[in-house]
Amino acid sequence: MNVLILTPDRVGSTLLQRLITVYMNMHEFDQPVINLHELTNGLMKYYNPTFNCEVLGKPDNRPWGYYQKLLEITELLNSTDHYKTSRLAHYHIKNRQDSMADQLPFYQYLNDNFFIISAQRQNLLEHSLSWCIQTHSRKLNVYTHQEKIDTFAKIYQNRITVDVATMIRYLDKYVAYLKWVDDHFSVASYFKYETHMPNIEQYILGLDIFGNQSKKTWHDSFEIEFSDWNRCHYLVSDLSGISAQLPAPSVPRIEFDSRDQLDSVELAPVTTKADILNSLSAGDQQFLHEHSVRYVKTYHTIDELIKNNVLVTGIPIKLQTMLEKRRLIRNFDQCVEVYNNWVAQHGVGDPYTHTDINSLSFKELGHWHDLPRLT
């Protein structure tokens, strides 16, 4: 089964394609399952000794780029029997400037040969702000803890000002992405970030890509729940210094909400691995202590998939929570106002109040930190 994820980026699509690849490799298929990342910025065919056959992958002897026509990409995809997981980013198609005469048969081939997922977001405020942060970091994703520290240390220390015109441009691009999907693709499943990310394993195992196989969970393969593994993945390079400022689980949540204490939480950036671990709350430190052995063991297993060219990279690390974005961006309130005006004008997305943002932020933090339960 080939799987393709359509994406505007900043919607969890890289995490989704890597995880689908890992989960498919946890199951039994009659051909290797190999992740290609993006289809349109360079593919190559080579002999893979692990699988004793020719497979596709990203070029290792030249930079990635738009040097292949869509017909050549189609022919490469059709030339190997192994299963492919990949994505097609709308902005790559726009940047390539292929004629519609070339695009249409390419889309038809994908519709005929791939299980197609459209990755989407409901919270377009956070989507657009993620893109704006990327204009400063110059990284779409980070895959190691040191890479995250190197990429974001100065941004956390100095903070950023968002160009609201850039934010609007990315909101408009998201609308164009939705039209592109509707116009050209037979979508088998919609990955809704806000709905499916909190239990992404359930979403993946519910896809019609495993045939009649008995479904294997992350815990079945690695003896750790994916949500726990991914929380470790985030905490080990959490530069924000926010963890220790959050209320302990013993504090009744109703009291916490009523005092709007998120308003008093500020960035307290830390930029070394040792300092990061010391900056975490006692509960988060205990969580890492309890899960670190299985986290590291699983990390090494995934690294073997990279070495065998099954994965292009490892699992991307969570970059920022909504609260972190709010504290990173100096003109956050202005961004919210401009965004709400855009929503009113276009009828796309949801408007947000200060209370809405606090509520969403607190709910999200519960996935990454020990927080009080609702009382």
Tab-separated table of C-alpha atoms in Angstrom:
chain	number	residue	atom	x	y	z
A	1	MET	CA	0.000	0.000	0.000
A	2	ASN	CA	1.404	3.389	-1.062
A	3	VAL	CA	0.518	6.365	1.127
A	4	LEU	CA	0.651	10.028	0.112
A	5	ILE	CA	0.071	12.989	2.421
A	6	LEU	CA	-1.027	16.266	0.876
A	7	THR	CA	0.160	19.228	2.908
A	8	PRO	CA	0.545	23.001	3.152
A	9	ASP	CA	3.184	22.237	5.856
A	10	ARG	CA	2.990	23.249	9.542
A	11	VAL	CA	0.128	20.758	9.969
A	12	GLY	CA	1.951	17.722	11.396
A	13	SER	CA	2.488	16.098	8.002
A	14	THR	CA	6.175	15.242	8.491
A	15	LEU	CA	5.458	13.544	11.805
A	16	LEU	CA	2.538	11.723	10.211
A	17	GLN	CA	4.500	10.332	7.257
A	18	ARG	CA	7.409	9.211	9.443
A	19	LEU	CA	5.064	7.501	11.892
A	20	ILE	CA	3.010	5.803	9.179
A	21	THR	CA	6.293	4.430	7.831
A	22	VAL	CA	7.346	3.132	11.253
A	23	TYR	CA	3.936	1.578	11.944
A	24	MET	CA	3.871	-0.092	8.525
A	25	ASN	CA	7.339	-1.500	9.216
A	26	MET	CA	5.993	-2.878	12.506
A	27	HIS	CA	3.544	-4.916	10.420
A	28	GLU	CA	3.997	-7.521	7.684
A	29	PHE	CA	3.886	-6.479	4.027
A	30	ASP	CA	4.929	-8.362	0.912
A	31	GLN	CA	7.287	-5.542	-0.118
A	32	PRO	CA	9.523	-3.105	1.788
A	33	VAL	CA	7.869	0.126	2.965
A	34	ILE	CA	10.142	3.126	2.364
A	35	ASN	CA	9.607	6.809	3.104
A	36	LEU	CA	10.511	9.267	0.325
A	37	HIS	CA	9.610	12.504	2.128
A	38	GLU	CA	8.688	14.955	-0.700
A	39	LEU	CA	8.018	13.571	-4.178
A	40	THR	CA	8.853	16.600	-6.267
A	41	ASN	CA	12.284	17.800	-5.087
A	42	GLY	CA	14.457	14.880	-6.129
A	43	LEU	CA	14.236	11.084	-6.218
A	44	MET	CA	16.741	8.455	-7.212
A	45	LYS	CA	16.681	4.713	-7.820
A	46	TYR	CA	19.413	2.579	-6.309
A	47	TYR	CA	20.157	-0.950	-5.098
A	48	ASN	CA	19.435	-1.398	-1.396
A	49	PRO	CA	21.389	-4.367	0.044
A	50	THR	CA	19.110	-4.621	3.077
A	51	PHE	CA	16.172	-5.517	0.832
A	52	ASN	CA	18.198	-7.016	-2.038
A	53	CYS	CA	16.328	-5.000	-4.659
A	54	GLU	CA	16.185	-1.640	-6.361
A	55	VAL	CA	14.282	0.994	-4.406
A	56	LEU	CA	13.670	4.735	-4.472
A	57	GLY	CA	15.131	7.265	-2.078
A	58	LYS	CA	16.369	10.830	-1.801
A	59	PRO	CA	19.524	11.657	-3.792
A	60	ASP	CA	22.721	11.267	-1.809
A	61	ASN	CA	25.131	12.605	-4.413
A	62	ARG	CA	23.492	15.925	-5.289
A	63	PRO	CA	21.351	18.579	-3.584
A	64	TRP	CA	17.602	18.138	-3.534
A	65	GLY	CA	15.860	20.304	-6.115
A	66	TYR	CA	13.380	20.628	-8.960
A	67	TYR	CA	15.493	18.969	-11.647
A	68	GLN	CA	13.050	16.180	-12.547
A	69	LYS	CA	9.956	16.636	-14.679
A	70	LEU	CA	6.710	15.300	-13.239
A	71	LEU	CA	6.661	12.613	-15.944
A	72	GLU	CA	10.123	11.439	-14.854
A	73	ILE	CA	8.941	11.311	-11.224
A	74	THR	CA	5.928	9.247	-12.293
A	75	GLU	CA	8.154	6.841	-14.212
A	76	LEU	CA	10.458	6.444	-11.205
A	77	LEU	CA	7.511	5.751	-8.895
A	78	ASN	CA	6.207	3.175	-11.353
A	79	SER	CA	9.586	1.492	-11.805
A	80	THR	CA	9.868	-0.109	-8.344
A	81	ASP	CA	7.568	-2.542	-6.572
A	82	HIS	CA	8.189	-1.524	-2.971
A	83	TYR	CA	5.593	0.491	-1.058
A	84	LYS	CA	6.159	4.219	-0.753
A	85	THR	CA	5.123	6.674	1.926
A	86	SER	CA	5.541	10.278	0.949
A	87	ARG	CA	4.066	13.733	0.856
A	88	LEU	CA	3.203	16.295	-1.792
A	89	ALA	CA	3.473	19.892	-0.564
A	90	HIS	CA	1.373	22.479	-2.355
A	91	TYR	CA	4.111	25.095	-2.117
A	92	HIS	CA	6.550	22.803	-3.945
A	93	ILE	CA	4.074	22.443	-6.805
A	94	LYS	CA	3.678	26.235	-6.890
A	95	ASN	CA	7.439	26.780	-6.803
A	96	ARG	CA	8.073	24.278	-9.608
A	97	GLN	CA	5.705	26.078	-11.994
A	98	ASP	CA	4.868	22.958	-14.003
A	99	SER	CA	2.226	23.449	-16.658
A	100	MET	CA	-1.275	22.195	-15.867
A	101	ALA	CA	-0.867	19.827	-18.818
A	102	ASP	CA	2.002	18.198	-16.881
A	103	GLN	CA	0.313	18.381	-13.484
A	104	LEU	CA	-2.957	16.653	-14.373
A	105	PRO	CA	-1.539	13.241	-15.434
A	106	PHE	CA	0.760	13.335	-12.386
A	107	TYR	CA	-2.222	13.875	-10.099
A	108	GLN	CA	-4.125	11.102	-11.844
A	109	TYR	CA	-1.252	8.673	-11.305
A	110	LEU	CA	-1.188	9.560	-7.609
A	111	ASN	CA	-4.958	9.146	-7.300
A	112	ASP	CA	-4.757	5.733	-8.966
A	113	ASN	CA	-1.779	4.407	-6.995
A	114	PHE	CA	-1.754	5.983	-3.526
A	115	PHE	CA	-3.920	6.051	-0.428
A	116	ILE	CA	-4.233	9.824	-0.146
A	117	ILE	CA	-4.444	11.782	3.108
A	118	SER	CA	-5.044	15.523	3.301
A	119	ALA	CA	-3.407	17.080	6.371
A	120	GLN	CA	-5.339	20.068	7.706
A	121	ARG	CA	-5.651	22.428	10.681
A	122	GLN	CA	-8.586	24.066	12.383
A	123	ASN	CA	-6.469	26.523	14.375
A	124	LEU	CA	-5.238	28.672	11.504
A	125	LEU	CA	-3.893	31.272	13.923
A	126	GLU	CA	-1.325	28.792	15.204
A	127	HIS	CA	-0.730	27.461	11.677
A	128	SER	CA	0.176	30.901	10.346
A	129	LEU	CA	2.285	31.786	13.404
A	130	SER	CA	4.238	28.528	12.968
A	131	TRP	CA	5.106	29.608	9.450
A	132	CYS	CA	6.137	33.055	10.700
A	133	ILE	CA	8.467	31.531	13.279
A	134	GLN	CA	9.967	29.438	10.475
A	135	THR	CA	10.897	32.622	8.595
A	136	HIS	CA	13.220	33.350	11.531
A	137	SER	CA	14.465	29.809	12.307
A	138	ARG	CA	14.828	28.768	8.647
A	139	LYS	CA	13.962	25.235	9.716
A	140	LEU	CA	10.714	23.434	8.959
A	141	ASN	CA	11.559	20.639	11.399
A	142	VAL	CA	14.302	19.540	13.776
A	143	TYR	CA	15.181	15.912	14.384
A	144	THR	CA	17.791	15.891	17.142
A	145	HIS	CA	17.876	17.625	20.501
A	146	GLN	CA	21.093	19.463	19.688
A	147	GLU	CA	19.604	20.659	16.409
A	148	LYS	CA	16.647	22.145	18.267
A	149	ILE	CA	18.929	23.894	20.749
A	150	ASP	CA	21.159	25.265	17.974
A	151	THR	CA	18.174	26.416	15.915
A	152	PHE	CA	16.111	28.108	18.601
A	153	ALA	CA	18.445	29.229	21.415
A	154	LYS	CA	18.842	32.800	20.140
A	155	ILE	CA	15.180	33.014	19.118
A	156	TYR	CA	14.103	32.092	22.659
A	157	GLN	CA	16.570	34.543	24.168
A	158	ASN	CA	15.770	37.496	21.883
A	159	ARG	CA	12.166	36.752	20.828
A	160	ILE	CA	10.768	37.817	17.451
A	161	THR	CA	8.353	40.280	15.890
A	162	VAL	CA	5.998	38.790	13.324
A	163	ASP	CA	5.386	40.596	10.063
A	164	VAL	CA	1.579	40.493	9.953
A	165	ALA	CA	1.606	40.763	6.153
A	166	THR	CA	3.579	37.508	6.088
A	167	MET	CA	1.038	35.926	8.421
A	168	ILE	CA	-1.817	36.930	6.111
A	169	ARG	CA	0.074	35.565	3.122
A	170	TYR	CA	0.294	32.142	4.786
A	171	LEU	CA	-3.395	32.236	5.679
A	172	ASP	CA	-4.201	32.915	2.027
A	173	LYS	CA	-1.899	30.070	1.000
A	174	TYR	CA	-3.801	27.704	3.277
A	175	VAL	CA	-7.068	28.570	1.522
A	176	ALA	CA	-5.371	27.959	-1.843
A	177	TYR	CA	-4.159	24.578	-0.551
A	178	LEU	CA	-7.713	23.500	0.307
A	179	LYS	CA	-8.887	24.409	-3.205
A	180	TRP	CA	-5.971	22.532	-4.772
A	181	VAL	CA	-6.880	19.409	-2.792
A	182	ASP	CA	-10.570	19.638	-3.713
A	183	ASP	CA	-9.817	20.270	-7.386
A	184	HIS	CA	-7.346	17.476	-8.026
A	185	PHE	CA	-7.382	14.633	-5.506
A	186	SER	CA	-9.489	11.713	-4.333
A	187	VAL	CA	-8.848	11.969	-0.623
A	188	ALA	CA	-9.246	8.741	1.353
A	189	SER	CA	-8.731	10.310	4.798
A	190	TYR	CA	-8.448	13.753	6.366
A	191	PHE	CA	-5.865	14.223	9.107
A	192	LYS	CA	-7.315	16.961	11.303
A	193	TYR	CA	-4.480	18.154	13.519
A	194	GLU	CA	-6.556	19.259	16.501
A	195	THR	CA	-8.691	16.100	16.430
A	196	HIS	CA	-6.135	13.447	15.556
A	197	MET	CA	-2.767	14.631	16.880
A	198	PRO	CA	-3.583	13.953	20.556
A	199	ASN	CA	-4.030	10.252	19.695
A	200	ILE	CA	-2.164	9.938	16.432
A	201	GLU	CA	-1.640	6.202	16.926
A	202	GLN	CA	-5.392	5.616	16.917
A	203	TYR	CA	-5.671	7.630	13.706
A	204	ILE	CA	-2.874	5.704	11.956
A	205	LEU	CA	-4.069	2.255	13.009
A	206	GLY	CA	-7.558	3.204	11.840
A	207	LEU	CA	-6.370	3.854	8.276
A	208	ASP	CA	-7.334	1.287	5.655
A	209	ILE	CA	-3.716	0.483	4.788
A	210	PHE	CA	-2.966	-2.617	6.873
A	211	GLY	CA	-5.248	-5.122	5.171
A	212	ASN	CA	-6.498	-7.838	7.498
A	213	GLN	CA	-3.470	-7.737	9.793
A	214	SER	CA	-3.814	-7.659	13.544
A	215	LYS	CA	-2.859	-4.111	14.523
A	216	LYS	CA	0.338	-3.594	16.516
A	217	THR	CA	0.668	-0.579	18.776
A	218	TRP	CA	3.826	1.371	19.579
A	219	HIS	CA	3.775	-0.285	22.997
A	220	ASP	CA	3.557	-3.745	21.391
A	221	SER	CA	6.808	-3.048	19.549
A	222	PHE	CA	8.726	-0.800	21.941
A	223	GLU	CA	7.199	-1.326	25.421
A	224	ILE	CA	6.340	2.361	25.719
A	225	GLU	CA	3.234	4.247	24.638
A	226	PHE	CA	3.837	6.579	21.700
A	227	SER	CA	2.427	9.538	23.626
A	228	ASP	CA	4.957	8.886	26.411
A	229	TRP	CA	7.814	8.438	23.930
A	230	ASN	CA	6.902	11.650	22.117
A	231	ARG	CA	6.656	13.564	25.387
A	232	CYS	CA	10.207	12.472	26.217
A	233	HIS	CA	11.234	13.532	22.707
A	234	TYR	CA	9.950	17.036	23.449
A	235	LEU	CA	11.058	17.440	27.069
A	236	VAL	CA	14.717	16.580	26.495
A	237	SER	CA	15.102	19.749	24.396
A	238	ASP	CA	12.441	22.006	25.936
A	239	LEU	CA	14.264	25.338	25.917
A	240	SER	CA	11.336	27.375	27.216
A	241	GLY	CA	11.886	27.166	30.970
A	242	ILE	CA	8.101	27.038	31.303
A	243	SER	CA	7.792	23.580	32.861
A	244	ALA	CA	8.720	24.561	36.428
A	245	GLN	CA	6.379	27.587	36.307
A	246	LEU	CA	3.289	25.463	35.701
A	247	PRO	CA	1.107	24.410	38.641
A	248	ALA	CA	1.870	21.097	40.282
A	249	PRO	CA	-0.651	18.301	39.683
A	250	SER	CA	-1.774	18.661	43.314
A	251	VAL	CA	-3.221	22.144	42.591
A	252	PRO	CA	-6.945	21.898	41.753
A	253	ARG	CA	-7.350	22.871	38.133
A	254	ILE	CA	-10.461	24.954	38.774
A	255	GLU	CA	-8.356	27.228	40.989
A	256	PHE	CA	-5.660	27.485	38.365
A	257	ASP	CA	-8.125	28.411	35.613
A	258	SER	CA	-9.913	30.982	37.750
A	259	ARG	CA	-6.688	32.905	38.409
A	260	ASP	CA	-5.610	32.924	34.723
A	261	GLN	CA	-2.141	31.963	35.861
A	262	LEU	CA	-0.985	31.293	32.305
A	263	ASP	CA	-0.736	35.066	31.981
A	264	SER	CA	2.088	35.061	34.513
A	265	VAL	CA	4.102	32.307	32.808
A	266	GLU	CA	7.084	33.729	30.902
A	267	LEU	CA	9.933	32.326	28.850
A	268	ALA	CA	13.007	31.524	30.940
A	269	PRO	CA	15.275	30.218	28.166
A	270	VAL	CA	17.879	27.553	28.824
A	271	THR	CA	20.353	26.555	26.137
A	272	THR	CA	22.299	23.483	27.242
A	273	LYS	CA	21.058	19.938	27.704
A	274	ALA	CA	22.065	19.882	31.378
A	275	ASP	CA	20.325	23.186	32.079
A	276	ILE	CA	17.222	22.023	30.233
A	277	LEU	CA	16.865	18.945	32.416
A	278	ASN	CA	17.359	21.037	35.568
A	279	SER	CA	14.764	23.562	34.376
A	280	LEU	CA	11.982	20.977	34.234
A	281	SER	CA	9.453	20.547	37.010
A	282	ALA	CA	9.897	17.691	39.465
A	283	GLY	CA	7.030	15.872	37.767
A	284	ASP	CA	8.565	16.192	34.295
A	285	GLN	CA	11.976	15.109	35.590
A	286	GLN	CA	10.396	12.070	37.218
A	287	PHE	CA	8.576	11.286	33.978
A	288	LEU	CA	11.854	11.297	32.032
A	289	HIS	CA	13.506	9.164	34.693
A	290	GLU	CA	10.739	6.556	34.438
A	291	HIS	CA	10.701	6.404	30.632
A	292	SER	CA	14.251	7.272	29.563
A	293	VAL	CA	15.528	3.723	29.026
A	294	ARG	CA	12.702	2.741	26.686
A	295	TYR	CA	12.780	6.153	25.020
A	296	VAL	CA	16.467	5.771	24.170
A	297	LYS	CA	16.073	2.138	23.087
A	298	THR	CA	13.258	3.094	20.712
A	299	TYR	CA	15.247	6.086	19.445
A	300	HIS	CA	18.077	3.726	18.471
A	301	THR	CA	15.669	1.349	16.737
A	302	ILE	CA	14.336	4.238	14.647
A	303	ASP	CA	17.925	5.218	13.888
A	304	GLU	CA	18.413	1.769	12.330
A	305	LEU	CA	15.524	2.531	9.961
A	306	ILE	CA	17.357	5.688	8.910
A	307	LYS	CA	20.605	3.777	8.336
A	308	ASN	CA	18.716	1.277	6.161
A	309	ASN	CA	17.173	4.181	4.184
A	310	VAL	CA	13.665	3.263	5.257
A	311	LEU	CA	13.309	6.723	6.806
A	312	VAL	CA	14.778	9.946	5.408
A	313	THR	CA	15.144	11.363	8.923
A	314	GLY	CA	14.064	10.490	12.426
A	315	ILE	CA	10.827	11.542	14.112
A	316	PRO	CA	10.556	15.362	14.205
A	317	ILE	CA	10.602	16.967	17.642
A	318	LYS	CA	7.715	19.131	18.797
A	319	LEU	CA	8.895	22.706	18.211
A	320	GLN	CA	6.678	24.968	20.317
A	321	THR	CA	3.419	24.775	22.194
A	322	MET	CA	0.890	27.557	21.688
A	323	LEU	CA	1.992	29.111	24.978
A	324	GLU	CA	5.604	29.147	23.792
A	325	LYS	CA	4.573	30.829	20.539
A	326	ARG	CA	2.639	33.401	22.539
A	327	ARG	CA	5.705	34.220	24.606
A	328	LEU	CA	8.161	34.103	21.685
A	329	ILE	CA	6.229	36.637	19.611
A	330	ARG	CA	6.457	40.209	20.872
A	331	ASN	CA	3.429	41.415	18.906
A	332	PHE	CA	1.257	38.386	19.622
A	333	ASP	CA	-1.824	40.466	20.493
A	334	GLN	CA	-1.520	42.359	17.218
A	335	CYS	CA	-1.280	39.043	15.354
A	336	VAL	CA	-4.493	37.814	16.980
A	337	GLU	CA	-6.305	41.014	16.033
A	338	VAL	CA	-5.122	40.852	12.411
A	339	TYR	CA	-5.982	37.152	12.238
A	340	ASN	CA	-9.509	37.686	13.615
A	341	ASN	CA	-10.093	40.417	11.034
A	342	TRP	CA	-8.950	38.033	8.289
A	343	VAL	CA	-11.369	35.346	9.540
A	344	ALA	CA	-14.243	37.834	9.517
A	345	GLN	CA	-13.418	38.854	5.954
A	346	HIS	CA	-12.916	35.361	4.526
A	347	GLY	CA	-15.255	33.153	6.564
A	348	VAL	CA	-12.481	30.586	7.047
A	349	GLY	CA	-11.120	29.499	10.434
A	350	ASP	CA	-12.265	30.317	13.947
A	351	PRO	CA	-11.791	33.660	15.746
A	352	TYR	CA	-10.047	33.546	19.129
A	353	THR	CA	-10.389	35.554	22.309
A	354	HIS	CA	-7.823	35.817	25.093
A	355	THR	CA	-9.875	33.293	27.089
A	356	ASP	CA	-10.021	30.897	24.129
A	357	ILE	CA	-6.259	31.001	23.734
A	358	ASN	CA	-5.692	30.394	27.450
A	359	SER	CA	-8.049	27.421	27.394
A	360	LEU	CA	-6.474	25.876	24.272
A	361	SER	CA	-2.985	26.483	25.646
A	362	PHE	CA	-3.770	24.810	28.964
A	363	LYS	CA	-5.327	21.808	27.223
A	364	GLU	CA	-2.277	21.396	24.997
A	365	LEU	CA	0.174	21.728	27.877
A	366	GLY	CA	-1.498	18.713	29.476
A	367	HIS	CA	-0.093	16.548	26.670
A	368	TRP	CA	3.487	17.617	27.377
A	369	HIS	CA	3.681	18.301	31.122
A	370	ASP	CA	2.254	17.132	34.450
A	371	LEU	CA	-0.691	19.442	35.107
A	372	PRO	CA	-3.669	19.551	37.494
A	373	ARG	CA	-6.693	17.492	36.504
A	374	LEU	CA	-10.094	19.088	36.076
A	375	THR	CA	-11.935	19.352	39.402
